[in-house]
Amino acid sequence: MIDGKNILLGVTGGIASYKVVDLCSRLVKEGANLKIIMTKAATKFVSPLTFETMGRCKVYTDIFEGHHDHVYHVDLAKWADLFLIAPLSANTLAKITYGIADNFLTACLLAYDKDLIVAPAMNSNMYTNVATQKNLLTLVNRGVKIIEPSEGLLACNVIGPGRMEEPENIVKYIEDYFTEKDLLNKKVIVTAGPTIEPIDYVRYITNHSSGKMGYHIANEAKKRGAEVILISGPVEPFKISGIKKVDIKTNLDLQKEIDKEFTDSDALIMAAAPTDYKVKDVADKKIKKSGQNLSLDLIENIDILKYISSKKDKQIVIGFAAETENLIKNAQKKLNEKKVDYIIANNLKMEGAGFNVDTNIASLVSKDGVEHLEKMTKKELANKILDLIK
Ligand code: CTP
């Protein structure tokens, strides 16, 4: 995770440096401690004051500026957990390749001995030039991580490769870099969102589940190296990448898809909110108004967790308990009746918990006892839950 990490950000001369202001702000929001070095050329595009303000840190530009008791370019190299250069110009790339140390940034880099991530940005011809490509290859062979530029309309009015990756994706890359891959070789099934049960040709029964919890768990599990199968009911679109997603509608669909994946899985995290009842006789046409009250004959749906737990072998099965009263008592009952390893209990009536919000207040209930967690984001809770299966 980026939170609390010391990131040394090097900014070189290129129009893409205006996008790095946004990158700075995103890194600060994620909790990074930033220090920034700008080359002289970079300061022609964006003022150091802008970076100082957005990065909430000092910006270093001049290697000769300093005090008798500090060698700043060496101190910063020691301080950093990660050195990130964005944008990386063709010129600084060439200097790095040959170990030139003629400004603060390149001198600091020479004194730095940990991982380096660079996000090149330049004109397409400069990028595809054999000299640049050879320099990039040298860096790759030294273990430098390159965030490849994308293709697009460049500031020089050329369409081609050379556009710096978007700040949002650079942050994701860095987050991924800092995330320990402690779920490697684990297959994790995550379910999310509501299910729906038809009433007639046009109507259905469902619930308020937004799917947020399940999608956060799926995304975090992927970052931690797991193979993730996300089985999702109908929800608003969420961003996911590298995750196999299966869309379902009814409880039966959900049960069938879990069945397909369960045998060779390591864990099932059942964050979906299946509908407990379905209509006994679904009309195959639209039910017309009759001027009378209408009663629906509802029958109970199969409890998927209970069903799947009976097939449990090595898998860790985690369920949720969405309650409005007697939270722990009801959660313990679910733990025993559904024969799962953990129940994540939350009181839907508490502010900051439940459907459609970005936070949750949960208690982890298992046969060993109850752990009450403080209010946290669904992303943080997702990682707490994943800690249970690592
Ligand atoms: N669940 C399930 N199959 C169902 C209903 C729920 O597998 N038909 C799962 C949910 O995904 C959740 C857990 O069981 O992980 C508890 O769901 P919850 O809605 O809190 O409780 P229910 O078992 O439906 O019981 P009740 O509605 O009476 O509280």
XYZ file of C-alpha atoms and ligand atoms in Angstrom:
419
model
C 0.000 0.000 0.000
C 1.122 3.541 -0.750
C 0.080 4.898 2.671
C 3.158 6.013 4.636
C 5.628 5.241 1.857
C 8.426 7.705 1.047
C 8.223 8.456 -2.647
C 10.856 10.589 -4.318
C 9.325 12.082 -7.443
C 11.647 13.288 -10.194
C 10.089 15.619 -12.773
C 11.954 16.262 -16.036
C 11.315 18.706 -18.845
C 8.253 17.823 -20.885
C 4.749 19.112 -21.359
C 3.453 15.979 -19.589
C 4.756 17.517 -16.345
C 1.435 19.376 -16.071
C -0.230 15.949 -15.625
C 2.248 15.121 -12.865
C 0.658 17.840 -10.724
C -2.459 15.637 -10.708
C -0.278 12.584 -10.024
C 1.195 14.403 -7.008
C -2.206 15.195 -5.629
C -3.353 11.577 -6.058
C -0.244 10.218 -4.313
C -0.754 12.605 -1.388
C -4.407 11.502 -1.123
C -3.228 7.875 -0.961
C -1.059 8.823 2.031
C 2.387 8.944 0.382
C 5.151 11.128 1.837
C 6.481 12.999 -1.164
C 9.705 14.807 -1.922
C 10.143 16.267 -5.370
C 13.135 17.005 -7.543
C 12.681 19.050 -10.725
C 15.204 19.556 -13.500
C 15.726 23.109 -14.773
C 13.800 22.213 -17.946
C 10.848 20.938 -15.866
C 10.584 24.292 -14.081
C 9.995 25.957 -17.492
C 6.752 23.974 -17.826
C 5.382 24.046 -14.270
C 6.496 26.243 -11.401
C 8.111 24.515 -8.383
C 5.550 26.367 -6.249
C 2.737 24.384 -7.900
C 4.453 21.110 -7.020
C 5.290 22.350 -3.527
C 1.621 23.156 -2.960
C 0.161 19.957 -4.454
C 2.843 17.658 -3.054
C 2.849 19.442 0.348
C 6.607 19.111 0.370
C 9.850 20.806 -0.519
C 10.879 20.863 -4.163
C 14.599 20.514 -4.933
C 15.986 22.034 -8.118
C 19.558 23.137 -7.467
C 22.300 20.746 -6.393
C 24.442 23.627 -5.140
C 21.737 25.045 -2.903
C 21.987 23.720 0.633
C 23.530 23.801 4.063
C 26.897 22.769 5.358
C 25.461 19.886 7.398
C 23.403 18.256 4.619
C 24.242 16.588 1.352
C 20.682 16.695 0.077
C 20.979 14.531 -3.021
C 22.488 11.751 -0.884
C 20.028 12.247 2.005
C 17.031 12.046 -0.340
C 18.369 8.879 -1.977
C 18.561 7.265 1.483
C 15.136 8.563 2.536
C 13.191 7.208 -0.454
C 11.393 3.848 -0.494
C 10.850 4.388 -4.192
C 12.212 6.744 -6.847
C 9.655 7.609 -9.531
C 10.516 9.746 -12.545
C 7.530 11.177 -14.400
C 7.695 12.368 -17.046
C 11.027 10.938 -18.081
C 12.420 12.924 -21.010
C 14.660 11.455 -23.714
C 17.493 13.622 -22.427
C 17.318 12.473 -18.790
C 16.847 8.881 -19.995
C 20.116 9.162 -21.913
C 21.876 10.671 -18.879
C 20.622 7.886 -16.592
C 21.782 5.264 -19.085
C 25.334 6.611 -18.983
C 25.430 7.517 -15.297
C 25.764 11.239 -15.908
C 25.207 13.264 -12.736
C 25.091 16.893 -13.852
C 22.015 18.071 -11.937
C 20.180 17.365 -8.675
C 17.949 14.657 -10.170
C 20.624 12.642 -11.943
C 23.120 13.002 -9.068
C 20.500 11.829 -6.570
C 19.648 8.900 -8.802
C 23.276 7.828 -8.934
C 23.364 7.803 -5.130
C 20.114 5.791 -4.992
C 20.243 1.987 -4.797
C 16.612 0.851 -4.583
C 13.873 0.323 -7.188
C 13.314 2.917 -9.888
C 10.062 3.369 -11.824
C 9.985 5.677 -14.843
C 7.138 6.984 -17.003
C 8.657 8.211 -20.282
C 6.934 10.910 -22.343
C 8.203 12.468 -25.549
C 7.564 13.002 -29.241
C 6.924 9.747 -31.180
C 10.059 10.011 -33.316
C 12.170 10.698 -30.236
C 10.579 7.699 -28.534
C 11.030 5.275 -31.420
C 14.534 6.552 -32.204
C 17.005 3.697 -31.933
C 19.074 5.624 -29.376
C 16.077 6.042 -27.053
C 14.962 2.440 -27.500
C 18.486 1.172 -26.746
C 18.625 3.348 -23.640
C 15.263 2.011 -22.448
C 16.452 -1.548 -23.021
C 19.563 -0.840 -20.931
C 17.335 0.364 -18.093
C 15.069 -2.698 -18.394
C 18.127 -4.944 -18.166
C 19.167 -3.101 -15.012
C 15.792 -3.873 -13.460
C 14.224 -0.443 -13.901
C 10.442 -0.646 -14.202
C 9.086 1.219 -17.212
C 5.508 2.468 -17.369
C 5.168 2.427 -21.144
C 3.790 5.573 -22.768
C 0.550 5.165 -24.677
C -0.338 6.226 -28.228
C -2.363 9.341 -28.911
C -2.336 12.908 -30.142
C 0.817 14.481 -28.729
C 1.436 18.150 -27.921
C 3.636 18.334 -31.058
C 0.473 17.529 -33.092
C 1.657 14.051 -34.024
C -0.397 10.921 -33.401
C 1.801 8.104 -32.122
C 3.498 6.578 -29.090
C 4.988 8.884 -26.475
C 2.084 10.066 -24.347
C 2.776 9.621 -20.651
C 0.495 7.088 -18.956
C -2.468 8.703 -17.173
C -1.817 9.668 -13.498
C -4.632 7.372 -12.313
C -2.895 4.374 -13.887
C 0.534 5.407 -12.594
C -0.923 5.452 -9.066
C -2.386 1.977 -9.663
C 1.006 0.762 -10.872
C 2.703 2.103 -7.737
C 0.018 0.690 -5.481
C 0.523 -2.678 -7.139
C 4.303 -2.320 -6.690
C 3.938 -1.808 -2.937
C 1.320 -4.523 -2.428
C 2.711 -7.724 -0.999
C 1.720 -10.650 -3.241
C 0.670 -12.850 -0.352
C -2.231 -14.489 -2.214
C -0.157 -15.826 -5.108
C -1.361 -19.222 -6.385
C -4.642 -18.853 -4.523
C -7.925 -19.078 -6.387
C -10.498 -16.850 -4.719
C -14.174 -16.722 -5.651
C -15.884 -13.468 -4.721
C -19.597 -12.847 -5.139
C -21.042 -9.341 -5.261
C -24.252 -7.403 -5.647
C -27.867 -8.486 -5.425
C -29.653 -11.261 -7.215
C -33.010 -10.676 -8.833
C -36.017 -12.985 -9.007
C -38.648 -12.436 -11.699
C -42.305 -11.814 -10.877
C -43.553 -11.689 -14.449
C -42.163 -10.804 -17.866
C -41.209 -7.246 -16.804
C -40.963 -7.117 -13.014
C -38.664 -8.589 -10.428
C -37.759 -8.710 -6.706
C -34.331 -7.525 -5.580
C -32.563 -5.581 -2.786
C -30.385 -2.491 -2.276
C -26.968 -4.197 -2.491
C -24.555 -1.964 -4.463
C -21.874 -4.635 -4.904
C -19.191 -2.230 -3.597
C -17.896 -4.566 -0.885
C -17.531 -7.519 -3.240
C -15.848 -5.459 -5.967
C -13.349 -4.037 -3.462
C -12.546 -7.547 -2.231
C -12.068 -8.759 -5.818
C -9.788 -5.833 -6.726
C -7.676 -6.125 -3.571
C -7.366 -9.913 -3.937
C -6.132 -9.416 -7.496
C -3.558 -6.853 -6.321
C -2.355 -9.345 -3.709
C -1.678 -11.882 -6.448
C -4.761 -14.116 -6.310
C -6.565 -15.596 -9.276
C -9.964 -13.984 -8.828
C -13.343 -15.133 -10.081
C -15.930 -12.442 -9.512
C -19.550 -13.538 -9.781
C -21.700 -10.443 -9.859
C -25.369 -9.595 -9.790
C -26.620 -6.512 -11.656
C -24.757 -3.440 -10.301
C -23.480 -0.075 -11.535
C -20.193 -0.569 -13.438
C -17.007 -0.781 -11.348
C -13.444 -0.684 -12.644
C -11.726 -4.054 -12.504
C -8.752 -5.456 -14.374
C -7.273 -8.928 -14.707
C -10.301 -10.468 -13.036
C -12.591 -13.106 -14.560
C -16.099 -11.702 -14.152
C -19.288 -13.698 -14.569
C -22.619 -11.850 -14.610
C -25.622 -13.520 -13.038
C -29.208 -12.585 -12.307
C -31.018 -15.141 -10.160
C -30.021 -17.178 -7.099
C -29.943 -20.281 -9.242
C -27.480 -18.619 -11.667
C -25.300 -17.668 -8.699
C -25.397 -21.157 -7.229
C -24.522 -22.745 -10.611
C -21.564 -20.416 -11.217
C -20.153 -20.982 -7.718
C -20.558 -24.720 -8.253
C -18.466 -24.535 -11.449
C -15.546 -22.841 -9.677
C -15.649 -24.125 -6.107
C -13.881 -27.513 -6.238
C -10.392 -26.251 -7.090
C -10.735 -22.914 -5.295
C -9.003 -21.905 -2.054
C -11.615 -19.514 -0.762
C -15.146 -18.288 -1.317
C -16.079 -14.823 -0.099
C -19.816 -14.474 -0.304
C -20.410 -10.728 -0.328
C -23.442 -11.021 -2.605
C -26.880 -10.349 -1.217
C -29.012 -13.115 -2.701
C -32.760 -12.636 -2.532
C -34.185 -14.999 0.052
C -37.482 -15.620 -1.741
C -38.639 -16.212 -5.281
C -42.076 -16.159 -6.864
C -43.593 -19.629 -7.024
C -45.262 -19.244 -10.405
C -43.578 -16.644 -12.592
C -45.981 -15.271 -15.202
C -44.521 -15.473 -18.709
C -46.331 -12.273 -19.686
C -46.917 -8.902 -18.029
C -49.429 -9.153 -15.172
C -52.210 -6.623 -15.873
C -53.802 -4.399 -13.230
C -57.113 -5.833 -12.084
C -58.355 -3.160 -9.673
C -57.853 -5.701 -6.846
C -54.988 -6.310 -4.411
C -52.389 -8.670 -5.749
C -50.690 -11.320 -3.608
C -47.521 -13.062 -4.658
C -46.879 -16.595 -3.539
C -43.194 -16.593 -2.513
C -41.106 -19.657 -1.809
C -37.747 -19.674 -0.038
C -34.619 -19.788 -2.165
C -31.884 -22.266 -1.434
C -29.265 -20.947 1.025
C -26.215 -21.018 -1.222
C -23.643 -20.760 1.578
C -25.183 -23.654 3.470
C -25.307 -25.695 0.275
C -21.712 -24.970 -0.750
C -20.293 -25.466 2.757
C -21.486 -29.056 2.631
C -19.052 -29.536 -0.287
C -16.208 -27.820 1.555
C -12.824 -29.479 1.514
C -9.725 -27.246 1.919
C -11.630 -24.040 1.103
C -12.064 -21.165 3.514
C -15.638 -19.952 3.267
C -16.556 -16.462 4.427
C -20.088 -15.144 4.619
C -21.612 -11.841 5.627
C -24.419 -11.037 7.990
C -26.437 -7.971 7.132
C -28.463 -7.255 10.244
C -30.668 -4.542 11.659
C -30.729 -5.915 15.248
C -28.961 -8.470 17.525
C -25.872 -8.289 15.348
C -23.504 -10.735 17.033
C -26.172 -13.234 18.114
C -27.541 -13.431 14.558
C -24.045 -13.610 13.070
C -23.081 -16.488 15.367
C -26.284 -18.285 14.397
C -25.375 -17.874 10.711
C -21.810 -19.056 11.381
C -23.116 -22.295 12.929
C -26.061 -22.935 10.623
C -24.200 -22.208 7.396
C -21.026 -23.952 8.677
C -18.711 -21.251 7.374
C -15.289 -20.242 8.735
C -16.064 -16.557 9.245
C -19.013 -14.233 9.217
C -18.433 -10.540 8.555
C -21.243 -8.956 10.521
C -22.494 -5.462 9.980
C -25.432 -3.511 11.314
C -27.173 -1.896 8.339
C -28.747 0.739 10.574
C -25.422 2.146 11.807
C -24.221 5.324 10.119
C -21.266 4.497 7.879
C -22.217 0.830 7.458
C -24.340 -1.113 5.010
C -25.473 -0.677 1.431
C -24.379 2.060 -0.953
C -21.787 3.757 1.294
C -17.996 3.625 0.930
C -17.357 2.692 4.555
C -18.342 -0.177 6.802
C -18.296 -1.022 10.507
C -17.858 -4.742 10.805
C -17.227 -7.488 13.331
C -15.342 -10.630 12.366
C -17.135 -13.590 13.879
C -15.568 -17.058 13.979
C -15.585 -20.106 16.249
C -12.661 -18.479 18.084
C -14.621 -15.375 19.039
C -15.537 -11.911 17.851
C -13.252 -9.104 16.705
C -14.895 -5.687 16.498
C -13.355 -3.469 13.834
C -13.516 0.304 13.764
C -15.199 2.206 10.944
C -13.059 1.888 7.821
C -13.341 2.157 4.055
C -14.686 -0.877 2.200
C -11.270 -1.147 0.563
C -9.584 -1.378 3.982
C -12.155 -3.895 5.172
C -11.569 -5.908 1.989
C -7.914 -6.280 2.998
C -8.822 -7.276 6.569
C -11.059 -9.989 5.137
C -8.346 -11.155 2.730
C -5.911 -11.387 5.683
C -8.155 -14.209 6.932
C -7.345 -16.391 3.913
C -3.701 -15.650 3.246
N -26.745 -16.110 1.540
C -26.730 -17.224 0.725
N -27.895 -17.673 0.165
C -29.056 -17.053 0.447
C -29.071 -15.933 1.302
C -27.898 -15.496 1.834
O -25.665 -17.783 0.481
N -30.159 -17.503 -0.105
C -25.469 -15.659 2.119
C -25.149 -14.196 1.881
O -24.376 -14.015 0.711
C -24.344 -13.838 3.121
C -24.914 -14.748 4.189
O -25.567 -15.803 3.503
O -22.979 -14.116 2.956
C -25.894 -14.084 5.097
O -26.843 -13.372 4.336
P -27.949 -12.477 5.062
O -28.785 -11.815 4.026
O -27.307 -11.644 6.120
O -28.782 -13.540 5.858
P -29.775 -14.687 5.436
O -29.052 -15.980 5.505
O -30.428 -14.352 4.146
O -30.800 -14.659 6.634
P -31.795 -13.460 7.089
O -32.251 -12.777 5.817
O -32.891 -14.164 7.792
O -31.010 -12.555 8.000
